[in-house]
Coordinates of C-alpha atoms in Angstrom, one line a residue:
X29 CA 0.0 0.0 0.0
X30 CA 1.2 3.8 -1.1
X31 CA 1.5 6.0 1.7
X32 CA -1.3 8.1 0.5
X33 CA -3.7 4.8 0.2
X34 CA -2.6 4.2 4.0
X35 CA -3.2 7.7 4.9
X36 CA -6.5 7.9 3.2
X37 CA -7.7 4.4 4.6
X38 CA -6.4 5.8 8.2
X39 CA -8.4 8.4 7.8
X40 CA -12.2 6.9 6.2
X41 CA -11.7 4.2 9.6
X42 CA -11.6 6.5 11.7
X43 CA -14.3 9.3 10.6
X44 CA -16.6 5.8 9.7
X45 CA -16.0 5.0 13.6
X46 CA -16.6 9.1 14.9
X47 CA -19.6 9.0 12.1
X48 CA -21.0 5.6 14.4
X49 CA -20.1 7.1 17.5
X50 CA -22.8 10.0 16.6
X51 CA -25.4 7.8 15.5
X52 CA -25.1 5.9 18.6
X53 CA -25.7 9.4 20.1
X54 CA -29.0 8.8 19.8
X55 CA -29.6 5.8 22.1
X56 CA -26.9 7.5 24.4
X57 CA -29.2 7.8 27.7
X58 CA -32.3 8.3 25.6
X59 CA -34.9 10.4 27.5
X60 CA -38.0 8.5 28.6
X61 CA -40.0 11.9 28.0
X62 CA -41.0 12.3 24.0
X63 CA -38.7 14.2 21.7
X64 CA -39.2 17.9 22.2
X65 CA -36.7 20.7 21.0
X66 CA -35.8 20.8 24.7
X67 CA -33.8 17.5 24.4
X68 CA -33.3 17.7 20.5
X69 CA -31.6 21.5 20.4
X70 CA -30.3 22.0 23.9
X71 CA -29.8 18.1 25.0
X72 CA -33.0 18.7 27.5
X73 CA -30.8 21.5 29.4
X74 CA -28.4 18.2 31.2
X75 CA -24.9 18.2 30.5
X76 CA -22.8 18.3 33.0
X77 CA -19.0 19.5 33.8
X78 CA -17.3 17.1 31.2
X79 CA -19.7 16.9 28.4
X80 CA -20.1 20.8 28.6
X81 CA -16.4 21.1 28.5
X82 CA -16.3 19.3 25.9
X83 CA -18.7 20.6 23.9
X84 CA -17.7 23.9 24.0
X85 CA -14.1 23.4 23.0
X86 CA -15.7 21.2 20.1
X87 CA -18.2 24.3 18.7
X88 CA -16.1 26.9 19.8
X89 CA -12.8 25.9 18.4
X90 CA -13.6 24.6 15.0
X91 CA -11.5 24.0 11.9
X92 CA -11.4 27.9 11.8
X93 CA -8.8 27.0 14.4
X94 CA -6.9 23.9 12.7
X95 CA -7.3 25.3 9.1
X96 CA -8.5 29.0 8.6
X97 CA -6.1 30.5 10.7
X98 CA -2.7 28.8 9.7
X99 CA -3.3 29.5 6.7
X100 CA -4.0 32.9 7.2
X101 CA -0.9 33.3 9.4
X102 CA 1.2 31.3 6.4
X103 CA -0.5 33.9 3.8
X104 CA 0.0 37.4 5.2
X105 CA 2.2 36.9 8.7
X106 CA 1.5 38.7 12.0
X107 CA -1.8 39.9 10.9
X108 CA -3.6 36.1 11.0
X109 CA -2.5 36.1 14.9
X110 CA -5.3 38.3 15.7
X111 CA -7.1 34.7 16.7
X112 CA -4.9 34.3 19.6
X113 CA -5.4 37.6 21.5
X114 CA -9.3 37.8 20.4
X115 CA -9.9 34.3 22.0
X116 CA -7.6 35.6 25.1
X117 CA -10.0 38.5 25.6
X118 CA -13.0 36.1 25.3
X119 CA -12.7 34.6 28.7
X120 CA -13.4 36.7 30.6
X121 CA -15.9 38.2 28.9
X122 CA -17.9 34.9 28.6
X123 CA -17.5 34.1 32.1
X124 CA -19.7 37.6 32.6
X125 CA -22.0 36.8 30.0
X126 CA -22.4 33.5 29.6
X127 CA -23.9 33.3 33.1
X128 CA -26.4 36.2 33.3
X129 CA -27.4 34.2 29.7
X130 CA -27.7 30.7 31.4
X131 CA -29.8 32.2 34.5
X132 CA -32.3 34.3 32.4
X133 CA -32.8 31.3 29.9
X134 CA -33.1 28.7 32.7
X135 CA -35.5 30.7 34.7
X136 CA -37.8 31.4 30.9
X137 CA -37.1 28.1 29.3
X138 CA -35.8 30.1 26.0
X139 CA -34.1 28.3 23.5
X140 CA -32.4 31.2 21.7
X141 CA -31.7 34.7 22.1
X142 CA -35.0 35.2 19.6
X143 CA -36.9 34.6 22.6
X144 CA -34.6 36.8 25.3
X145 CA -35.3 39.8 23.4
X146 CA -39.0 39.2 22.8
X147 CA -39.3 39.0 26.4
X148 CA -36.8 41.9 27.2
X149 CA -38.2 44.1 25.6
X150 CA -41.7 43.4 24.5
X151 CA -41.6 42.6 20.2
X152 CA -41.9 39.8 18.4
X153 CA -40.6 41.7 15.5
X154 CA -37.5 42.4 17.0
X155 CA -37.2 38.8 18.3
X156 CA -38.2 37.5 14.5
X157 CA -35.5 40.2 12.8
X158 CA -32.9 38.9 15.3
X159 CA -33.9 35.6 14.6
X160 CA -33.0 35.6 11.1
X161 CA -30.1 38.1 11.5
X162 CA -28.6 35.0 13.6
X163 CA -29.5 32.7 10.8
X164 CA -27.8 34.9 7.9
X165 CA -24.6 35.5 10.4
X166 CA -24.3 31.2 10.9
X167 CA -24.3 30.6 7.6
X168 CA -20.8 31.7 6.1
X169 CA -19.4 30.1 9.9
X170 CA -21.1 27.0 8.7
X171 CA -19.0 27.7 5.1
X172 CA -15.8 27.5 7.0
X173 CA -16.3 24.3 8.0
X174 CA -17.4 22.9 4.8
X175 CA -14.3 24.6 2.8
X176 CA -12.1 23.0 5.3
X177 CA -13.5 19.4 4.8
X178 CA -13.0 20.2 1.2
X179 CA -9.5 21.3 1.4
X180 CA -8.5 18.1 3.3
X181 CA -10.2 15.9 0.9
X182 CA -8.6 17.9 -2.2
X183 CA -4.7 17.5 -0.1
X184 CA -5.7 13.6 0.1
X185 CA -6.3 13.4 -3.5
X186 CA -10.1 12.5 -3.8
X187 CA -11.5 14.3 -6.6
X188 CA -15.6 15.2 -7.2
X189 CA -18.1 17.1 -4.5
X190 CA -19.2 13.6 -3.9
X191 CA -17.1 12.6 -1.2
X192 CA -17.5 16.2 0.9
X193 CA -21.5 15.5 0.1
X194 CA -21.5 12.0 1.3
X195 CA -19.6 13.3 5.0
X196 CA -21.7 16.2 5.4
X197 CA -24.7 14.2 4.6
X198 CA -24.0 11.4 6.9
X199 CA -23.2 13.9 9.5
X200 CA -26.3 15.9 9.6
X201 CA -28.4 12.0 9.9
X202 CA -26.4 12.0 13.3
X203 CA -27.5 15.7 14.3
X204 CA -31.1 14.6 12.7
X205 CA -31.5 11.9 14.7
X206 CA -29.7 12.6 17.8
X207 CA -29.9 16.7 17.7
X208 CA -27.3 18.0 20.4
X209 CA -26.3 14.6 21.8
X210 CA -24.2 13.5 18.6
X211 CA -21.5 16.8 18.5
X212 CA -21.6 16.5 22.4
X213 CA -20.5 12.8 22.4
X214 CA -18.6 13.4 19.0
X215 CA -16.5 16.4 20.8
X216 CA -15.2 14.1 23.7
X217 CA -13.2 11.7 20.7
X218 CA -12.4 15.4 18.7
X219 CA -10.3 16.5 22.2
X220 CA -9.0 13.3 22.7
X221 CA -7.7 13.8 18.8
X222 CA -6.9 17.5 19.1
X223 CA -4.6 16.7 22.2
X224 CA -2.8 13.5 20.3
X225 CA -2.3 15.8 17.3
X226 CA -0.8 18.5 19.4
X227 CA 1.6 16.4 21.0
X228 CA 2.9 14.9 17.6
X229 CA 2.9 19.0 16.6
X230 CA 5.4 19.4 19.3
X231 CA 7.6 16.6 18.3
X232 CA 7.6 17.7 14.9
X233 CA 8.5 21.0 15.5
X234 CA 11.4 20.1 18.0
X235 CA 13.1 17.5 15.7
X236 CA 12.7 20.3 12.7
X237 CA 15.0 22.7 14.1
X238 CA 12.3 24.1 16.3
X239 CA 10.7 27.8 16.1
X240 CA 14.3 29.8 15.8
X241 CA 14.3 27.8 12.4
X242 CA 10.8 28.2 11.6
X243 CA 10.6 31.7 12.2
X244 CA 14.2 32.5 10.1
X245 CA 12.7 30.4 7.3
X246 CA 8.9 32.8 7.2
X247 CA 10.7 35.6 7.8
X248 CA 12.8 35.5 4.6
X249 CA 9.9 34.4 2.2
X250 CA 7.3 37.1 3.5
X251 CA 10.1 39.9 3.3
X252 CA 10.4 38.5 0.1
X253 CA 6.5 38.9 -1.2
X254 CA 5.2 42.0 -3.4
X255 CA 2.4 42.7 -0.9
X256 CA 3.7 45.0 1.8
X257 CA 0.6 43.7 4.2
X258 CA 3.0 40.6 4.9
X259 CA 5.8 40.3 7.2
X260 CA 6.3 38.9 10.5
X261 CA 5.5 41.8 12.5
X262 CA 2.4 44.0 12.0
X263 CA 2.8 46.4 8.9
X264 CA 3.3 50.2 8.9
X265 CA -0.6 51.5 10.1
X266 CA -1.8 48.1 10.6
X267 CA -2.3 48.4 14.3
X268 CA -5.9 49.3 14.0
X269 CA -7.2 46.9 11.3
X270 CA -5.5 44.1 14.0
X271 CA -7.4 45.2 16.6
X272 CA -10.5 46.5 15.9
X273 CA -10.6 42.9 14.4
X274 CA -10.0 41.6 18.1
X275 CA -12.2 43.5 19.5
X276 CA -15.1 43.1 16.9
X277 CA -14.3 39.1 16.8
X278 CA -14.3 38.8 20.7
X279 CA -18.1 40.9 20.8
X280 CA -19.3 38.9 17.9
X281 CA -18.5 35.3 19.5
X282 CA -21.2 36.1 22.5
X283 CA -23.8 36.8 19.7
X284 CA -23.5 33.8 17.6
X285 CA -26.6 31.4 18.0
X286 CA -24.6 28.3 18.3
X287 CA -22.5 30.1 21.4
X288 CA -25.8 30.3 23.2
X289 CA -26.3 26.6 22.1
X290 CA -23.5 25.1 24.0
X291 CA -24.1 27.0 27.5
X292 CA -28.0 26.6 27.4
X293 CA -27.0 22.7 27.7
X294 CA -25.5 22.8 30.8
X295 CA -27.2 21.8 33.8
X296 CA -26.5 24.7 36.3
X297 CA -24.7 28.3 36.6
X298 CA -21.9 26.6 38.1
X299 CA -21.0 24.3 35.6
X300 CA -21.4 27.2 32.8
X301 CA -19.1 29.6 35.3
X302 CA -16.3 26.5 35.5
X303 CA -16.1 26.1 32.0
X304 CA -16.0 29.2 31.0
X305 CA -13.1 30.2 33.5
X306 CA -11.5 27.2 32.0
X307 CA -11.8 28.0 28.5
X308 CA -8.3 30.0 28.2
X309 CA -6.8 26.4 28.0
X310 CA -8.1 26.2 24.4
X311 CA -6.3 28.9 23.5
X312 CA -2.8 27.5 23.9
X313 CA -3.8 24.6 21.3
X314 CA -4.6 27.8 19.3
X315 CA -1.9 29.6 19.4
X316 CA 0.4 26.8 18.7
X317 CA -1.7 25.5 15.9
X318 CA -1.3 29.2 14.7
X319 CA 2.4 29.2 14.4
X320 CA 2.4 25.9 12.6
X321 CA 1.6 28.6 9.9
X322 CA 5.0 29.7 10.1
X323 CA 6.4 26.5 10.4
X324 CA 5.0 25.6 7.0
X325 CA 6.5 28.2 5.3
X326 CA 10.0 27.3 6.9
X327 CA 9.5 23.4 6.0
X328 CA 9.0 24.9 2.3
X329 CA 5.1 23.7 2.1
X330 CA 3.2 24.2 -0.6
X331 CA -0.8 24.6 -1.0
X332 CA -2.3 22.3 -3.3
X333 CA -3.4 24.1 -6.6
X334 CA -3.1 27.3 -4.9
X335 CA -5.3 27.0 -2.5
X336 CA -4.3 28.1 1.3
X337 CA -6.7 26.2 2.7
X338 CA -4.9 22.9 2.0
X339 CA -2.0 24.0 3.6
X340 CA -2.4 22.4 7.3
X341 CA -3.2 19.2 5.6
X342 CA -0.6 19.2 3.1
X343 CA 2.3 20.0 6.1
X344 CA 0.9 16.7 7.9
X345 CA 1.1 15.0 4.4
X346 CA 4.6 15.8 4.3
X347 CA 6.2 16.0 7.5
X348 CA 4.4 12.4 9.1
X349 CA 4.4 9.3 8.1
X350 CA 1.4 8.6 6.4
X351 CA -0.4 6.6 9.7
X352 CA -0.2 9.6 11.7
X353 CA -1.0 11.9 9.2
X354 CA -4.2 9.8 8.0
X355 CA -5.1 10.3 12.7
X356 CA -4.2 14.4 12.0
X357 CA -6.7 14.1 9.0
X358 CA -9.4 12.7 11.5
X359 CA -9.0 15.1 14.0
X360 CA -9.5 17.7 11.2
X361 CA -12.9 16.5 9.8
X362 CA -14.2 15.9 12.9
X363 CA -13.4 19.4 13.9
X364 CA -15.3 20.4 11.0
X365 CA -18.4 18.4 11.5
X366 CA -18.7 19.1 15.3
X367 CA -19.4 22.7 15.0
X368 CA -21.4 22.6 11.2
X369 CA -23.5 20.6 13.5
X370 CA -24.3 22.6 16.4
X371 CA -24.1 25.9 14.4
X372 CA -26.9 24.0 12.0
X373 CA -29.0 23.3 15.4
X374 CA -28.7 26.7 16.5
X375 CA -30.2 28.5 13.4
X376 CA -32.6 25.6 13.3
X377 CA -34.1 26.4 16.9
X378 CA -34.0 30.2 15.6
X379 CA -36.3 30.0 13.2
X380 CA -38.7 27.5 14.5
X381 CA -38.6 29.7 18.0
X382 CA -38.3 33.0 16.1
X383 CA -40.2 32.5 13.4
X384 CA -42.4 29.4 12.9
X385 CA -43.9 29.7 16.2
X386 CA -44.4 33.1 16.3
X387 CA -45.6 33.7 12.9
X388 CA -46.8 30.2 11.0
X389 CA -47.6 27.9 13.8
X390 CA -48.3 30.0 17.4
X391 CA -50.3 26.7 18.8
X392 CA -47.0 24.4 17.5
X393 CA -46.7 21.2 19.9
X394 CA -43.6 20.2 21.2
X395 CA -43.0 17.3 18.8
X396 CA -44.1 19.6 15.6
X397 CA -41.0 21.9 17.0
X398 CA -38.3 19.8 17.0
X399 CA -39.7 18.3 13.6
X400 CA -39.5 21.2 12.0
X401 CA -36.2 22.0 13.6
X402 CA -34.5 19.1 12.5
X403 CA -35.3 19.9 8.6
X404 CA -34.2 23.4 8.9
X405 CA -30.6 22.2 10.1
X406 CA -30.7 20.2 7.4
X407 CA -31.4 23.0 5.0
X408 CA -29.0 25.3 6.6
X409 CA -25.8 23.6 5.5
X410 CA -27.4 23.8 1.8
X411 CA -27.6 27.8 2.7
X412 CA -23.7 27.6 3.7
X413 CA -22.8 26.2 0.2
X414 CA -24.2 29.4 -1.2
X415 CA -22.0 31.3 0.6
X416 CA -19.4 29.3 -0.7
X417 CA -19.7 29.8 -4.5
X418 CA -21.1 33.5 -3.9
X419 CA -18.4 35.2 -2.2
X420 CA -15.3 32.6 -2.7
X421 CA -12.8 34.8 -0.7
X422 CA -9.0 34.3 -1.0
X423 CA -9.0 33.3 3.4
X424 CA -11.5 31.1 4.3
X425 CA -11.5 32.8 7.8
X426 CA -13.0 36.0 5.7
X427 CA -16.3 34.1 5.5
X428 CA -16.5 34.3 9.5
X429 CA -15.2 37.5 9.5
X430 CA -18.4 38.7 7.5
X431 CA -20.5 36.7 9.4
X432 CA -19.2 38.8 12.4
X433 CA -20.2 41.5 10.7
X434 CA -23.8 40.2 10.7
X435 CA -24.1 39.3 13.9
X436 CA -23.0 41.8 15.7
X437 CA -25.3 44.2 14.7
X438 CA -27.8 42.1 17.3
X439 CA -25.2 43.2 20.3
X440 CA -27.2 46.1 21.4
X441 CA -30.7 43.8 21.9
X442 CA -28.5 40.0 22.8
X443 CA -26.0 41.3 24.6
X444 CA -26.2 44.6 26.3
X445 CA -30.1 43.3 27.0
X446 CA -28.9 41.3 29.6
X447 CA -27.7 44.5 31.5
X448 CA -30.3 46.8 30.4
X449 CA -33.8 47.0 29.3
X450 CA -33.7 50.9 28.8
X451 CA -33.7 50.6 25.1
X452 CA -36.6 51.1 23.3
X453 CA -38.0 48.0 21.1
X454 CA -38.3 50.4 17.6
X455 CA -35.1 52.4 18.4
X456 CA -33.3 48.5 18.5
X457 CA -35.1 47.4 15.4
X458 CA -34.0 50.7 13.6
X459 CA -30.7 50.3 14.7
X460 CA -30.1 46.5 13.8
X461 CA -31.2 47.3 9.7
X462 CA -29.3 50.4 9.9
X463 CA -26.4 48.5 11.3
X464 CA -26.9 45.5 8.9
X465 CA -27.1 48.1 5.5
X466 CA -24.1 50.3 6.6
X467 CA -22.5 46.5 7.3
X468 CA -23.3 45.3 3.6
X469 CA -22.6 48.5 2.2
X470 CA -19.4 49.2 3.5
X471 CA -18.3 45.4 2.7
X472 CA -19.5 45.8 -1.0
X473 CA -16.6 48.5 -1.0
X474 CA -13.8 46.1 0.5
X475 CA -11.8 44.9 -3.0
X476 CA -10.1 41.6 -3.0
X477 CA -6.4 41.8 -3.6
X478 CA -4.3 39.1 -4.7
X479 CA -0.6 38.2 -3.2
X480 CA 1.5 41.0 -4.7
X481 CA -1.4 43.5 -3.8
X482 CA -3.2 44.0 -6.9
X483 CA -6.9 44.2 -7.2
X484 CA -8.4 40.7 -8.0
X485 CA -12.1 41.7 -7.5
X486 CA -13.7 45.4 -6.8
X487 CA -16.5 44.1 -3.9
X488 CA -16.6 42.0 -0.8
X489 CA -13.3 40.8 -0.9
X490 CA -12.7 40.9 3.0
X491 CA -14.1 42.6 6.0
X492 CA -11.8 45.5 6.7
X493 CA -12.1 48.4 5.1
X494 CA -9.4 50.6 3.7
X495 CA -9.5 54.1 5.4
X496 CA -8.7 55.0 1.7
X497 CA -12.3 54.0 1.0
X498 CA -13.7 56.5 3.7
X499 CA -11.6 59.8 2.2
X500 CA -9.1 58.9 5.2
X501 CA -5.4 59.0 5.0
X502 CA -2.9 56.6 6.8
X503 CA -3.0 53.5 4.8
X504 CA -4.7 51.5 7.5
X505 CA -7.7 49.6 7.2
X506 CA -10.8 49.3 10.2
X507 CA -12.8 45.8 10.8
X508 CA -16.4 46.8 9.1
X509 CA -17.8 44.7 11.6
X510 CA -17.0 47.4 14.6
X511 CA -18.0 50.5 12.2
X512 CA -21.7 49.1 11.4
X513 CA -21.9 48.7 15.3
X514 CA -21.0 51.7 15.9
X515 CA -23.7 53.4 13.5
X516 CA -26.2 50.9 14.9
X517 CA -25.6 52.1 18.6
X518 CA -25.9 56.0 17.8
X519 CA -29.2 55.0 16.0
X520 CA -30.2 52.8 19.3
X521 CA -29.9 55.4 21.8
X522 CA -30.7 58.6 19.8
X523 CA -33.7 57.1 18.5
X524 CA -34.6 55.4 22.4
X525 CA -34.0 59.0 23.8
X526 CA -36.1 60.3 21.1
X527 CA -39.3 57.9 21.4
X528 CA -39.2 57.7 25.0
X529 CA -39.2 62.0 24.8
X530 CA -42.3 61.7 22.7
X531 CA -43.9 58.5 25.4
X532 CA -44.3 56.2 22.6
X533 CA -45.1 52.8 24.4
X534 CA -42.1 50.8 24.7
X535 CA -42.3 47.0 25.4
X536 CA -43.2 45.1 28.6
X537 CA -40.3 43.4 30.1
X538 CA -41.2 40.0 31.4
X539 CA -37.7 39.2 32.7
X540 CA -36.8 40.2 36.8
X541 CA -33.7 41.5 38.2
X542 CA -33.3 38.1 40.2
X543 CA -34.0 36.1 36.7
X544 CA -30.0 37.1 35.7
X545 CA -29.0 35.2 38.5
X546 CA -30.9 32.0 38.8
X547 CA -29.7 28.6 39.4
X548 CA -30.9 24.8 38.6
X549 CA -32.7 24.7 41.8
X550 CA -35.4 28.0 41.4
X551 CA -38.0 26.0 40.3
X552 CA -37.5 27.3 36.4
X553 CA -37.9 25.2 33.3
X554 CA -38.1 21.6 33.2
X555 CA -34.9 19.7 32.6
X556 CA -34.1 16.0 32.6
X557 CA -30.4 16.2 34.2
X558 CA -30.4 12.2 34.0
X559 CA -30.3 12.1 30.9
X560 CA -26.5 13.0 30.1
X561 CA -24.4 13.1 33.1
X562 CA -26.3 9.7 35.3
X563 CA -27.6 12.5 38.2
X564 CA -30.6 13.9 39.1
X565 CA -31.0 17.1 40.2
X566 CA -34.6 18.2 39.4
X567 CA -36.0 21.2 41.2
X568 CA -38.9 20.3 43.6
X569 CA -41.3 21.7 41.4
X570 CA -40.5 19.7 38.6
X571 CA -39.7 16.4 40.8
X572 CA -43.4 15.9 41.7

C-alpha cells in the first residue's frame, strides 16, 4: 500500500468509527419523555461538567482554528494572529456573560436569544428580525467548515463534490436523529484527537529545528513577497485593522446562535461559570496551531493548486508518516463536522422559536418543534454552500469575519439586553437594519487583492475596510464589523432617547432582576439532568 492509500484508509476508519459514534448518540441515555426541541436542540438542558467542557471546546474551536487561521498566518504573517489575542479577551468576557445568559434562559425556558429579546423588551418583530439576522450570520461560519473538509479531501487526492457531500450528509443524519447529543458525544473523541495531534505538533517542530528555524525560514519568504501587508511583524498603520478585528471578533462570539447553544446545555450556573473560567486552556492549542503557519513556510510547504486552505493538511502530508497523518486528518474533519453541526442546530431552533412559532404555527406542539427543527438544520448547510460559491474569498477565515459583521449588529438587543432594558424596542429594530445596511454596504466596498497586492475583485473581498475607501489618510484599514456597530448604537440610543421624549409605548419586560441570577434549583424550566451526566438534580417543582 502507497502511503497516500494508508493515509487515506487511516483516515475513512476512523471518521466511519466518529460517524458511528454520533449515530449511537441517539440511544446515548435516551430520554423516557417524548422528543421535544428541549432535548433535541439543547440536549434537555443536562450536561454536566465534562460533556459541557467538551462541547464547548468542540463548537467553539472549530477547523477555523486547525485550518483557517494557519493559513491565514502562512499567507499574510502577523496579521492572521489576531485569533490568539481575540480568543484571550473572550474569557473573561464569557465568564460575565455566559452566566447572566444561562440564568435568564433557565428561569424562561428560551431556546435562543430570539426569545430573550422578545421577552426583554416586548416585540416579536425584534425577536423575528434577530432571529434571522442570527440565521444569515451562521451561515458563512457553517461555510468554514465545509471549505475546510474540502480542502482536506482535495490534499488527500479524492477528486468530485461527492465525497464532501457523502460526509456532510451522513453527519447531519447523526445531528437529525440525535440533535445536540451527537456533536456533544462526537467532541469528547475530537479532544481526545486534538490533544494527540498537538503532541505529535510538538515533536515535529522540535526535531525540525524548532521555532528559531521556523521563524528565520517565514521571515525571509514574506520579506520577500510584493504585498507590503505581509511580514512577520504587523505592517506600517496596521495596528488598527489588528485590533478592531480583536475586539469586533471577541463581541461577535457572544452573539453567535450556536455560542448560546453550548451553555443553554449545561445543567447549572456553576457548571457554565467553571467552563467558561477554563476556557483560556483552548487557547494554547490555538496559538500553537497558529504558528504551525510559520512553520510551514519554513518546511517549504506548498498549498495544493493554490489554495491556502490545503496547507495544514498538506504539512501533515509531508512531514508524518502517512499513519499519523491519516489520525491528523481525523482530527481535522471531525473538527469540521462538530461545530457545522451545532451551528446548524442553532439557526434551526432560531427559526422555529423565532419564526415558525411566532408567525406560522403560534399553537405548535412540542414534537411539531423539533420536527420542523430538524429539517431546517438540514437546509442550513445547503444555505452555507451558497455562501461558498457567492463570495469565494481568498481566506476562508474572511467568511467568519463577514459573518461577524452580521451578527454583531444584534449586540445592542442579545447582549447589552442582559444589562439593560432601557432601550426602546423600535429604536433597536432601527438600529439592527441600519447597522446590517451600513454592514453590507461598507463590505460591497472592501476589494479583493491578490498576493503582490493587486486588485483581483472590486466588492466583498474581505471585512476590513481601507480608510482609503472612507476619504481617510494613513494606509490603515478598520474591521467593518465594529464600524456598522458603531452606526447601529448612535441610532439605538438617539432614536430610544427620542421615542421615550415623545412617550411612545415601549415594550413590557417580562424578565426580573433576580432572573439574571438563577440557578438549577429555582424551580424554572423543566430539565431531565439524568439524561447526560447519570444525576438527578430536578427542582422540587419539577420532581413531583
Amino acid at each position: 500500500m502507497t502511503d497516500r492509500g494508508l493515509e487515506l484508509g487511516v483516515f475513512a476508519a476512523l471518521l466511519a468509527v466518529l460517524l458511528l459514534l454520533g449515530f449511537y448518540a441517539a440511544r446515548w441515555r435516551r430520554p423516557h419523555t417524548p422528543q421535544s426541541l428541549e432535548e433535541w436542540g439543547v440536549g434537555g438542558r443536562a450536561f454536566g461538567n465534562w460533556v459541557t467542557w467538551f462541547l464547548l471546546g468542540g463548537s467553539m474551536y472549530t477547523a477555523y482554528t486547525y485550518i483557517a487561521v494557519p493559513a491565514l498566518v502562512y499567507g499574510v504573517g502577523a496579521v492572521g494572529f489576531f485569533a490568539v489575542p481575540f480568543a484571550i479577551i473572550t474569557a473573561p468576557m464569557a465568564y460575565v456573560i455566559s452566566t447572566r445568559t444561562w440564568s435568564v434562559s433557565h428561569a424562561h425556558g428560551f431556546v435562543t436569544s430570539a426569545e430573550f429579546t422578545r421577552a426583554r423588551f416586548g416585540s416579536r418583530s425584534l425577536a423575528a428580525l434577530v432571529a434571522v439576522t442570527g440565521i444569515i450570520a451562521t451561515l458563512p461560519y457553517i461555510a468554514v467548515q465545509l471549505i475546510a473538509l474540502q480542502a482536506l479531501l482535495k490534499t488527500l487526492g479524492v477528486d468530485g463534490e461527492w465525497p464532501l457531500l457523502l460526509a456532510v450528509g451522513t453527519a447531519s443524519l447523526c445531528t437529525f436523529r440525535a440533535g445536540l447529543r451527537a456533536p456533544a458525544l462526537l467532541s469528547i473523541a475530537k479532544d481526545a484527537l486534538l490533544l494527540w495531534l498537538l503532541l505529535s505538533v510538538a515533536l515535529l517542530v522540535a526535531m525540525s529545528g524548532g521555532w528559531t528555524a521556523a521563524f528565520r525560514g517565514a521571515g525571509v519568504r514574506l520579506d520577500g513577497d510584493a504585498s507590503p501587508a505581509t511580514g512577520l511583524l504587523l505592517p506600517q498603520g496596521g495596528s488598527l485593522g489588528y485590533l478592531t478585528l480583536v475586539f469586533g471578533s471577541a463581541l461577535a462570539v457572544f452573539a453567535y446562535p450556536h455560542a448560546l447553544t453550548g451553555i443553554l446545555a449545561a445543567r447549572d450556573r456553576a457548571t457554565v461559570q467553571r467552563n467558561t473560567a477554563a476556557l483560556p486552556v483552548y487557547c494554547l492549542a490555538l496559538g500553537l496551531l497558529a504558528l504551525l503557519g510559520f512553520f510551514a513556510i519554513g518546511q517549504g510547504v506548498r498549498p495544493v493548486g493554490g489554495d491556502l486552505n490545503t496547507v495544514m493538511p498538506q504539512l501533515f502530508h509531508e512531514a508524518f508518516p502517512a499513519w499519523c497523518a491519516g489520525i491528523a486528518y481525523a482530527a481535522v474533519a471531525v473538527a469540521a463536522l462538530i461545530p457545522a453541526a451545532v451551528m446548524s442546530i442553532a439557526a434551526a431552533n432560531l427559526f422555529t422559536r423565532g419564526v415558525y412559532r411566532e408567525y406560522l404555527r403560534p399553537h405548535a406542539t412540542a414534537a411539531e418543534e423539533a420536527a420542523v427543527s430538524r429539517w431546517v438544520s438540514l437546509l442550513a448547510k445547503v444555505g452555507a454552500l451558497a455562501f461558498i460559491v457567492l463570495l469565494d474569498p481568498r481566506f476562508s477565515v474572511e467568511l467568519q469575519l463577514i459573518g461577524g459583521v452580521i451578527v454583531l449588529q444584534t449586540v445592542p438587543a442579545v447582549v447589552l439586553g442582559l444589562w439593560t432594558g432601557w432601550f426602546h424596542r423600535y429604536a433597536l429594530i432601527s438600529g439592527l437594519l441600519t447597522g446590517l445596511g451600513t454592514g453590507v454596504l461598507l463590505l460591497w466596498r472592501v476589494p479583493q487583492r491578490a498576493a503582490d497586492g493587486s486588485v483581483v475583485k472590486a466588492h466583498f473581498g474581505g471585512s476590513n475596510l481601507p480608510l482609503s475607501e472612507l476619504g481617510l489618510g494613513g494606509g490603515g484599514a478598520v474591521y467593518v464589523g465594529l464600524l456598522a456597530l458603531a452606526v447601529n448604537l448612535v441610532v439605538v440610543v438617539g432614536a430610544t432617547v427620542l421615542l421615550r421624549g415623545l412617550r411612545v409605548p415601549g415594550g413590557v419586560d417580562l424578565t426580573r432582576p433576580a432572573d439574571y441570577y438563577a440557578d438549577a434549583g429555582d424551580g424554572a424550566a423543566g430539565r431531565a439532568e439524568e439524561l447526560i451526566d447519570g444525576r438527578s438534580a430536578r427542582s422540587p417543582a419539577h420532581a413531583r
